[in-house]
N, CA and C atoms as an extended XYZ file, in Angstrom:
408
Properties=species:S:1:pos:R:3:atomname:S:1:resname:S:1:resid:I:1 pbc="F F F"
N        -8.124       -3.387      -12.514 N   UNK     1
C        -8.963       -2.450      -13.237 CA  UNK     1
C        -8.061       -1.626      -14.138 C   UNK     1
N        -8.181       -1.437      -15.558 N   UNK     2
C        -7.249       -0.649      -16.189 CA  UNK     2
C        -8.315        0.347      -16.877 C   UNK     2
N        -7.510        1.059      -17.169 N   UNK     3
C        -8.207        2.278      -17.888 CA  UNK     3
C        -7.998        2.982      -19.172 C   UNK     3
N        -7.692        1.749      -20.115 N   UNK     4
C        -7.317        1.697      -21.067 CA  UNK     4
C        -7.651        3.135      -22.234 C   UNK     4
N        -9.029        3.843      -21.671 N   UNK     5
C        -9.144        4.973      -22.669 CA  UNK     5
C        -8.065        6.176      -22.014 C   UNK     5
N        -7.966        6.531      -20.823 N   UNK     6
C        -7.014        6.883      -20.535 CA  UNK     6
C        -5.522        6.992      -20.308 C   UNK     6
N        -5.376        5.737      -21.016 N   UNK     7
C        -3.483        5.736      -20.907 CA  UNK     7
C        -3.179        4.911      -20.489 C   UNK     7
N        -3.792        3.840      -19.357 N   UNK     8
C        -3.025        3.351      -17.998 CA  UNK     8
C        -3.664        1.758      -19.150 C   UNK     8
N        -2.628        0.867      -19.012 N   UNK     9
C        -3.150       -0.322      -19.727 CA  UNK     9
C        -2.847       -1.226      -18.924 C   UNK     9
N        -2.458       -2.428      -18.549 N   UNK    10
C        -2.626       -3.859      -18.055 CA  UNK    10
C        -0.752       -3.657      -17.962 C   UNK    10
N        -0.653       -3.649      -16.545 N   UNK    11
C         0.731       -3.586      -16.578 CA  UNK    11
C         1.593       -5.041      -17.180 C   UNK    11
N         2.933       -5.002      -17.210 N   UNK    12
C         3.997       -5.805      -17.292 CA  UNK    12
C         3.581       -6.901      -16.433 C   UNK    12
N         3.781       -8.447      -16.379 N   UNK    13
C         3.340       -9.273      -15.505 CA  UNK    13
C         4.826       -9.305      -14.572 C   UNK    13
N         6.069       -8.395      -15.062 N   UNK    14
C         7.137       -8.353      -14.128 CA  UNK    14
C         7.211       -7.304      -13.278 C   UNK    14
N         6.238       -6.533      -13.426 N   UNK    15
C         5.715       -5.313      -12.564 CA  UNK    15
C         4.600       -5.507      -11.314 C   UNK    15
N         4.543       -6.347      -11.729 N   UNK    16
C         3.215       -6.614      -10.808 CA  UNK    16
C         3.554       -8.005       -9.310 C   UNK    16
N         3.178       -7.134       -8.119 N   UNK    17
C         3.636       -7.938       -6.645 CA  UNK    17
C         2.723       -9.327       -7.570 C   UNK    17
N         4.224      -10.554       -6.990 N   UNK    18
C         3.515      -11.966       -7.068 CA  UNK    18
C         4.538      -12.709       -5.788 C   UNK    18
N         3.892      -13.470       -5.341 N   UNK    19
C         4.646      -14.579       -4.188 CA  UNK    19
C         6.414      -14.998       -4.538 C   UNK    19
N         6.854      -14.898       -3.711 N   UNK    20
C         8.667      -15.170       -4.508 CA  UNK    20
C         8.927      -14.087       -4.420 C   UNK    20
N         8.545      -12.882       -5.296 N   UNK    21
C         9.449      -11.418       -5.298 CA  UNK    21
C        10.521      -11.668       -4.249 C   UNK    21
N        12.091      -11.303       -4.503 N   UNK    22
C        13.055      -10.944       -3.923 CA  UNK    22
C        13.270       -9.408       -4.092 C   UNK    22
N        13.341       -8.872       -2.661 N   UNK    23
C        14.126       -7.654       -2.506 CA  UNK    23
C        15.471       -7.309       -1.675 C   UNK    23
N        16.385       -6.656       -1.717 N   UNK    24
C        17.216       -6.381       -0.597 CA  UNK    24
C        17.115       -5.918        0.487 C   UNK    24
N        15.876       -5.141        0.480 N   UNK    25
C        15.705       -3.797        1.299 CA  UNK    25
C        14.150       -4.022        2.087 C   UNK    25
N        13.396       -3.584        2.679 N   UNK    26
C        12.315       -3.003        3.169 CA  UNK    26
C        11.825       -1.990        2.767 C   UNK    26
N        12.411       -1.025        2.368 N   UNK    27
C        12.314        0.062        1.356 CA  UNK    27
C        12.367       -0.315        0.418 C   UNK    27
N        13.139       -0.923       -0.208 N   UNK    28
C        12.900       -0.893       -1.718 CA  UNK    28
C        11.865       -2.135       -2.345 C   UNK    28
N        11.048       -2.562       -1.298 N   UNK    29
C         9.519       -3.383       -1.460 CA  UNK    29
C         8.156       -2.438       -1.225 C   UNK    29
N         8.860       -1.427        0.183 N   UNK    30
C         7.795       -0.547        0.061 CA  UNK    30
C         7.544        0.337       -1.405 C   UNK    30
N         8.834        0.985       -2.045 N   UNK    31
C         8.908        1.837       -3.169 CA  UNK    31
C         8.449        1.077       -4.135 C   UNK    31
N         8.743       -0.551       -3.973 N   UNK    32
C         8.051       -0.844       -5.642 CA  UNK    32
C         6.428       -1.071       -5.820 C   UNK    32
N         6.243       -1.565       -4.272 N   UNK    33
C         4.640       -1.707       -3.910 CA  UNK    33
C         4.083       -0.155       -4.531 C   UNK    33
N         4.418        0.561       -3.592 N   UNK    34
C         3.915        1.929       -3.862 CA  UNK    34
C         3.719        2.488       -5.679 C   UNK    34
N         4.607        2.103       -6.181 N   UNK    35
C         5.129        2.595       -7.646 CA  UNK    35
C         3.869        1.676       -7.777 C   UNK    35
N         3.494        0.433       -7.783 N   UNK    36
C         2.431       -0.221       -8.513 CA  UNK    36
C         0.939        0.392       -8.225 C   UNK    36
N         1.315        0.464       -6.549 N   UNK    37
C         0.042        1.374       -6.096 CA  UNK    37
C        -0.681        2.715       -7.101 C   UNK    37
N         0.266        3.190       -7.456 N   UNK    38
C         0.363        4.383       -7.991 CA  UNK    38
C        -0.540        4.394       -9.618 C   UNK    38
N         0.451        3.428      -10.264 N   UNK    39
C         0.133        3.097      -11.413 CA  UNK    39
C        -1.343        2.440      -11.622 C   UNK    39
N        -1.529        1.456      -10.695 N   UNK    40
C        -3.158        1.323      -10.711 CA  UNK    40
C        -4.086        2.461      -10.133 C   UNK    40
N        -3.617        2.779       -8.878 N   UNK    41
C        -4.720        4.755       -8.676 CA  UNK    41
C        -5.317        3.877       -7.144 C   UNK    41
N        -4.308        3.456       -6.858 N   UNK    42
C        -4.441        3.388       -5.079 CA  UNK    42
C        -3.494        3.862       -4.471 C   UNK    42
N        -3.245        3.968       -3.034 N   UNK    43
C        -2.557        4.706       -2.114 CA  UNK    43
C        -1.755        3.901       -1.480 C   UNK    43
N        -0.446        3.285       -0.990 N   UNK    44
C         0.319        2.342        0.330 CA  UNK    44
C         0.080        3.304        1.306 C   UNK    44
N         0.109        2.230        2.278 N   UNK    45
C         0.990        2.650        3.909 CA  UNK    45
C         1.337        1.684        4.558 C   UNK    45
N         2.094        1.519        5.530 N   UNK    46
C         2.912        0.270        6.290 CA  UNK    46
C         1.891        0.620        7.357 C   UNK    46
N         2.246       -0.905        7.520 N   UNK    47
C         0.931       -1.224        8.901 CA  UNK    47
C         1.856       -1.930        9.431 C   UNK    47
N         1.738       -3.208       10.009 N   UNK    48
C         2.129       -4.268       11.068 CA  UNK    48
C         3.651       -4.206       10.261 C   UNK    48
N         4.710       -4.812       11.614 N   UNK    49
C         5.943       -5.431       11.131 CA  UNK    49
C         6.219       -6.315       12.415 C   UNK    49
N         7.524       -7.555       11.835 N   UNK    50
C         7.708       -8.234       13.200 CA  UNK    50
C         9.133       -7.768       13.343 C   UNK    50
N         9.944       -8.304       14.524 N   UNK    51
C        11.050       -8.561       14.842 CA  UNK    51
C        11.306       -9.692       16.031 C   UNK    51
N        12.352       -9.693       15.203 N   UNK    52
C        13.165      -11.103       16.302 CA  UNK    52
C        12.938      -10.392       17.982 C   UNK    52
N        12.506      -11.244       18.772 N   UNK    53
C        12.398      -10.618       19.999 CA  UNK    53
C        13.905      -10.736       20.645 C   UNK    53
N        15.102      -11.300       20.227 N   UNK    54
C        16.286      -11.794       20.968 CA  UNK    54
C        16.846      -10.687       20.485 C   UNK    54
N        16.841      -10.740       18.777 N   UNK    55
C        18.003      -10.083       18.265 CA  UNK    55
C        17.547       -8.751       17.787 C   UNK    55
N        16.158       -8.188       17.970 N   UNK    56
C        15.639       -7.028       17.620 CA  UNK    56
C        15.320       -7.039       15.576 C   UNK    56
N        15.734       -7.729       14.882 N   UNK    57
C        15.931       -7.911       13.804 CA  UNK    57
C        14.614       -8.112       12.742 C   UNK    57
N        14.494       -7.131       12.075 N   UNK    58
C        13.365       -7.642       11.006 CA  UNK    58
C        12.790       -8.612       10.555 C   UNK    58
N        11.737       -9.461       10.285 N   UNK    59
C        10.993      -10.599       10.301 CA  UNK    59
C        10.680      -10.570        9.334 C   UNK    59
N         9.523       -9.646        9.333 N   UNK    60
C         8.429       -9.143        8.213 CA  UNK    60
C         7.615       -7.996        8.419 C   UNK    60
N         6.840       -7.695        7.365 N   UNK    61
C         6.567       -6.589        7.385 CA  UNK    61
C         4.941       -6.467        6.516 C   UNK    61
N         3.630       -5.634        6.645 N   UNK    62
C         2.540       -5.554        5.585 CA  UNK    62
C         2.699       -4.321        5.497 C   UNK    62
N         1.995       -3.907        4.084 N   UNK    63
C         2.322       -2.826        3.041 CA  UNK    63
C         0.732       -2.971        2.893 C   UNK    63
N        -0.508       -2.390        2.615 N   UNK    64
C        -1.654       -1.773        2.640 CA  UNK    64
C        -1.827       -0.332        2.031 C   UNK    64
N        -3.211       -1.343        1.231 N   UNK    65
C        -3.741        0.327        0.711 CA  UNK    65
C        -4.132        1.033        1.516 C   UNK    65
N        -4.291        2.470        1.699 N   UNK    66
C        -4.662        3.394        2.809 CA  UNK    66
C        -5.992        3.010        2.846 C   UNK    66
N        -6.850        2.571        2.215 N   UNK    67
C        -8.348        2.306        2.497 CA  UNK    67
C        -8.543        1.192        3.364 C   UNK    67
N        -7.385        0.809        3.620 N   UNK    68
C        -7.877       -0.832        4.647 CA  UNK    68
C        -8.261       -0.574        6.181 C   UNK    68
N        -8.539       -1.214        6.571 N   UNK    69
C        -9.248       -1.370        7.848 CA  UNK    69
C       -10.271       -0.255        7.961 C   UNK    69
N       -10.666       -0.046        9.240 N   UNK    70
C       -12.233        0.868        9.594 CA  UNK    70
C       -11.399        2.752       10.865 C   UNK    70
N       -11.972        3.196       10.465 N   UNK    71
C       -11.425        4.296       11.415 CA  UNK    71
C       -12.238        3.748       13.172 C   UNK    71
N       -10.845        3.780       13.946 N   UNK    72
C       -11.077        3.337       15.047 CA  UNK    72
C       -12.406        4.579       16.091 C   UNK    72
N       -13.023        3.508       16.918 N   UNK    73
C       -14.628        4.411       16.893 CA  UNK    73
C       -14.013        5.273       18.353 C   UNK    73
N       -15.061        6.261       18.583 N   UNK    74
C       -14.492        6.949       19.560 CA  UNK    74
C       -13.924        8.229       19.475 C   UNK    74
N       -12.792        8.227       18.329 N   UNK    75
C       -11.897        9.864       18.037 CA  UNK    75
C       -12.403       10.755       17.729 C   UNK    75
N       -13.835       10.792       17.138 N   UNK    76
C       -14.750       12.003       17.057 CA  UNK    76
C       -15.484       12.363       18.310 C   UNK    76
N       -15.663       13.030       18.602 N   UNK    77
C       -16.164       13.518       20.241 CA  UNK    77
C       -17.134       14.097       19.417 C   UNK    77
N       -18.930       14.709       20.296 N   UNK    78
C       -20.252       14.787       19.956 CA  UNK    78
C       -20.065       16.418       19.588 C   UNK    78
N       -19.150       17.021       19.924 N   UNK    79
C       -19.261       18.389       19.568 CA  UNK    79
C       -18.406       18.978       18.088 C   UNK    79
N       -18.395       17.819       17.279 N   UNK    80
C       -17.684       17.751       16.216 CA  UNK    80
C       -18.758       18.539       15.264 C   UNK    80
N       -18.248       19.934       14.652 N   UNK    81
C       -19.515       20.711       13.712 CA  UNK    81
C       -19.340       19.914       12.197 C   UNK    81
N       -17.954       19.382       11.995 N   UNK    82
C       -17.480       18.923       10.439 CA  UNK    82
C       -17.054       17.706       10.615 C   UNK    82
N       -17.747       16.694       10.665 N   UNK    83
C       -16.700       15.923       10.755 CA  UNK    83
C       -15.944       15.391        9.816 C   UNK    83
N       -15.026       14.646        9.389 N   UNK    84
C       -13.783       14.074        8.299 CA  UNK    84
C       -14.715       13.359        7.836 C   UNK    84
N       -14.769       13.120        6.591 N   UNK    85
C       -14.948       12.068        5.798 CA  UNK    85
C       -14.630       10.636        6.104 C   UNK    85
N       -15.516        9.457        6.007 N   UNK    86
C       -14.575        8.222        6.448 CA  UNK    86
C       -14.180        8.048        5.078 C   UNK    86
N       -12.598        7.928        5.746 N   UNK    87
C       -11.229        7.257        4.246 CA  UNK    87
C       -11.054        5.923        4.078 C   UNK    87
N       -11.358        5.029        5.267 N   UNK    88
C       -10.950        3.842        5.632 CA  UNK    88
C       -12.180        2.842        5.169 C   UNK    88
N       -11.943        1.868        4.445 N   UNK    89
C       -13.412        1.443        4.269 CA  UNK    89
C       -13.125       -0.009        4.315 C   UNK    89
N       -12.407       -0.727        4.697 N   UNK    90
C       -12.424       -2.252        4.964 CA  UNK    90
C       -11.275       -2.861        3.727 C   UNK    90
N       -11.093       -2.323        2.628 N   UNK    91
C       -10.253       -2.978        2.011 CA  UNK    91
C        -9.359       -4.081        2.256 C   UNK    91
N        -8.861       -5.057        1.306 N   UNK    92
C        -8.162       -6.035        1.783 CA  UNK    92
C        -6.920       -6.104        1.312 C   UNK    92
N        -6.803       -5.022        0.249 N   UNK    93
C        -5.632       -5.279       -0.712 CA  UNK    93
C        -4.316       -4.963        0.226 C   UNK    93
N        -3.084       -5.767        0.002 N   UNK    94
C        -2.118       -5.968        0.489 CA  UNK    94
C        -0.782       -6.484        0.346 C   UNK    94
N         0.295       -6.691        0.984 N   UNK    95
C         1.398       -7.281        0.127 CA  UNK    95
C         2.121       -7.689        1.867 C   UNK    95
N         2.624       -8.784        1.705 N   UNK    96
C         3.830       -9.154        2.796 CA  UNK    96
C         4.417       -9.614        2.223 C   UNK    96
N         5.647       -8.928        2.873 N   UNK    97
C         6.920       -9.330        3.257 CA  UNK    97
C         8.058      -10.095        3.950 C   UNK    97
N         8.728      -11.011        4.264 N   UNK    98
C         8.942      -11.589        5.578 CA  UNK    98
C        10.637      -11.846        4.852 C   UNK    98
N        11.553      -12.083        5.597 N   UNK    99
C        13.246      -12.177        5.964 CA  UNK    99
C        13.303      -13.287        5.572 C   UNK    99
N        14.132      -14.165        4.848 N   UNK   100
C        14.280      -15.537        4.377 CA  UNK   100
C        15.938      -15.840        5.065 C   UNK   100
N        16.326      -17.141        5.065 N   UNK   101
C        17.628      -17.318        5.065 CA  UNK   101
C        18.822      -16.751        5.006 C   UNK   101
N        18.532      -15.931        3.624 N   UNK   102
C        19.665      -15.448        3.211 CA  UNK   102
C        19.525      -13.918        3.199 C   UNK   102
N        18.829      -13.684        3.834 N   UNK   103
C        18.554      -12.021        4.496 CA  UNK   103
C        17.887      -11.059        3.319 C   UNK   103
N        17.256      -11.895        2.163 N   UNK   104
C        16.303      -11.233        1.582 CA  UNK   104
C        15.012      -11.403        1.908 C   UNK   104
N        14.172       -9.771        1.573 N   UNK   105
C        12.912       -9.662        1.598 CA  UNK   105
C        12.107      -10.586        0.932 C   UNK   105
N        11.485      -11.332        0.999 N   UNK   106
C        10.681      -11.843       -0.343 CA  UNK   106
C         9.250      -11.833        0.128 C   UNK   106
N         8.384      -11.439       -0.964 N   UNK   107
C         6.972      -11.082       -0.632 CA  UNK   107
C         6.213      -12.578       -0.538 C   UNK   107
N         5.818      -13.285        0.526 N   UNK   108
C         4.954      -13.934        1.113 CA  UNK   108
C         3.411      -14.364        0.589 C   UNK   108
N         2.743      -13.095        0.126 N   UNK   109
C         1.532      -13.113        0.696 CA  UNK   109
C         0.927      -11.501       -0.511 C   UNK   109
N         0.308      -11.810       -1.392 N   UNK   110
C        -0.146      -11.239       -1.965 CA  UNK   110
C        -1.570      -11.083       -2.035 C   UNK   110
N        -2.346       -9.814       -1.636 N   UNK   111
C        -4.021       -9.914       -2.300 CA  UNK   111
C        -4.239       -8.362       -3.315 C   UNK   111
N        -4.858       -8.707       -4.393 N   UNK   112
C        -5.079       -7.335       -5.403 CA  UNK   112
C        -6.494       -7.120       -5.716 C   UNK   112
N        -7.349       -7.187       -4.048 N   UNK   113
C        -8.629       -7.061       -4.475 CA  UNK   113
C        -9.361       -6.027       -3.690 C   UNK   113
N        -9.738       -4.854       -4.092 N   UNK   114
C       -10.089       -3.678       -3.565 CA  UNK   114
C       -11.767       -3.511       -3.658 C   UNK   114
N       -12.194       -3.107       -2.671 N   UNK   115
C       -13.428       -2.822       -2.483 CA  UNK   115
C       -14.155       -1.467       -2.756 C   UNK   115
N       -13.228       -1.006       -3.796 N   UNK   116
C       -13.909        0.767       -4.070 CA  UNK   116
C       -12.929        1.063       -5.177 C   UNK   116
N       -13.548        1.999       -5.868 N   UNK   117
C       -12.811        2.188       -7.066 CA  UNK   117
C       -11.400        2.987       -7.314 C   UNK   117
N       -10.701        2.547       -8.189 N   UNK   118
C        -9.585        3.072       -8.058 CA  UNK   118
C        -9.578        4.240       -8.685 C   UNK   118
N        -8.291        4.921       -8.016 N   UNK   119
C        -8.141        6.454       -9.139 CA  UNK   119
C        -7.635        6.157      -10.768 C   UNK   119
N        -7.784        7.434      -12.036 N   UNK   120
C        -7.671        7.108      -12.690 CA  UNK   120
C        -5.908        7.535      -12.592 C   UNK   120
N        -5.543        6.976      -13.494 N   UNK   121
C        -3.916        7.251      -13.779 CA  UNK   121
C        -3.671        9.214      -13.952 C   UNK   121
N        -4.407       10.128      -14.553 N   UNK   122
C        -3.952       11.210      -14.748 CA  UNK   122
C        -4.578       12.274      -13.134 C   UNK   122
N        -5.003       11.265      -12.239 N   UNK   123
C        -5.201       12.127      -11.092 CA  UNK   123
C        -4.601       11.334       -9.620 C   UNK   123
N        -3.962       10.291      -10.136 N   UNK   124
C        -3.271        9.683       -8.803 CA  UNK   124
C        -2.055       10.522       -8.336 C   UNK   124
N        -1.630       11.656       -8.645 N   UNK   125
C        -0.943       12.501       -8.337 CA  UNK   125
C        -1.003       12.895       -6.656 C   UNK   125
N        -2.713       12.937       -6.812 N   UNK   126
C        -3.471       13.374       -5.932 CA  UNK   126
C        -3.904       12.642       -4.433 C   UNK   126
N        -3.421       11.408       -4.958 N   UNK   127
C        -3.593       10.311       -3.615 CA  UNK   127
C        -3.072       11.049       -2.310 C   UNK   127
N        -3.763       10.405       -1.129 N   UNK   128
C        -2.894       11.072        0.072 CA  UNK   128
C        -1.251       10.823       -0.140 C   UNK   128
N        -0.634        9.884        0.003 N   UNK   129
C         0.934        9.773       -0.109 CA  UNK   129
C         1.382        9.789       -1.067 C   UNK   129
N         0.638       10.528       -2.287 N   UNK   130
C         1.622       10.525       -3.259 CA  UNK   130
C         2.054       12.336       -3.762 C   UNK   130
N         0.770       13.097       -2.400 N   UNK   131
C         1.411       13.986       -2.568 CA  UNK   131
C         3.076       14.827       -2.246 C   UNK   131
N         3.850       15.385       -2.831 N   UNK   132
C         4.974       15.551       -2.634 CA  UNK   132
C         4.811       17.655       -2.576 C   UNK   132
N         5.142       17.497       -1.093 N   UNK   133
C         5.976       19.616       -1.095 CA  UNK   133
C         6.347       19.783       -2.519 C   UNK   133
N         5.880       21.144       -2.713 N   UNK   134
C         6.781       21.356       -3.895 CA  UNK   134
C         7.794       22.467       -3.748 C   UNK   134
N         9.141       22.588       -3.449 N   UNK   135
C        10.020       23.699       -3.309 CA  UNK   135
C         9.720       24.788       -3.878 C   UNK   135
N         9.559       26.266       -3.522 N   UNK   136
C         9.679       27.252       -4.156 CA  UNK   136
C        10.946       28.335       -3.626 C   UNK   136
C-alpha cells in the first residue's frame, strides 16, 4: 500500500524483505525488517526462535507485525470497568530467518500481506515500537 499523496512512494525493490536476503546478525534483520516496517506504517516484534538443542546455538528466528495473532482469551477478568482495545487481529505478515552453513542469517520465508490498514508515513512515529523516550 503506498501513499503516494503523502510522501511515502513504492519503495526500492533492494529495500524490500525477499527470500535469499543475507545478514550477519539477528539484529541487524530485526533493524532492517523494522526500518521497512516503519516505512510502510506497520509495527515488528519477535515472536518464535529456534536453537540447536546440543549446542544452544541459533537456528532461526520470526519477526511479525504486532497485529498478528489473537489476544490470548482469559486475561481480562469480569470486573474489568475499561477494557484495552483488541490490538491483535490475526495478521499474517511476517519475515523468517534461519542460520545457513556459513553462519549467515538469510531470510527463508517471506509474507507482505496485512489484514488492516496501514499507518500513513507522517504518523508511524506513533506505532507502539517505534515509540522512542525522549531525554530531557
Amino acid at each position: 500500500m503506498a501513499y503516494d499523496d503523502i510522501g511515502l512512494t513504492c519503495l526500492n525493490e533492494k529495500l524490500k524483505p525477499r527470500c535469499g536476503l543475507e545478514f550477519d546478525g539477528e539484529q541487524l534483520a530485526y533493524d532492517f525488517y523494522n526500518a521497512y516496517g516503519r516505512s510502510m506504517g506497520f509495527s515488528v516484534r519477535k515472536e518464535t526462535y529456534g536453537r540447536n538443542k546440543h549446542t544452544n546455538e541459533f537456528t532461526s528466528k520470526v519477526f511479525m507485525c504486532c497485529k498478528e495473532s489473537f489476544r490470548v482469551k482469559g486475561k481480562q477478568d469480569d470486573f474489568t470497568i475499561k477494557p484495552r482495545a483488541e490490538t491483535r487481529i490475526g495478521c499474517g505478515a511476517h519475515l523468517n530467518i534461519k542460520l545457513d552453513s556459513e553462519k549467515k542469517k538469510i531470510v527463508n520465508h517471506f509474507v507482505d500481506e496485512h489484514n488492516h490498514p496501514l499507518v500513513m508515513s507522517k504518523c508511524a512515529h506513533m506505532l507502539p515500537l517505534m515509540r522512542a523516550a525522549v531525554d530531557t
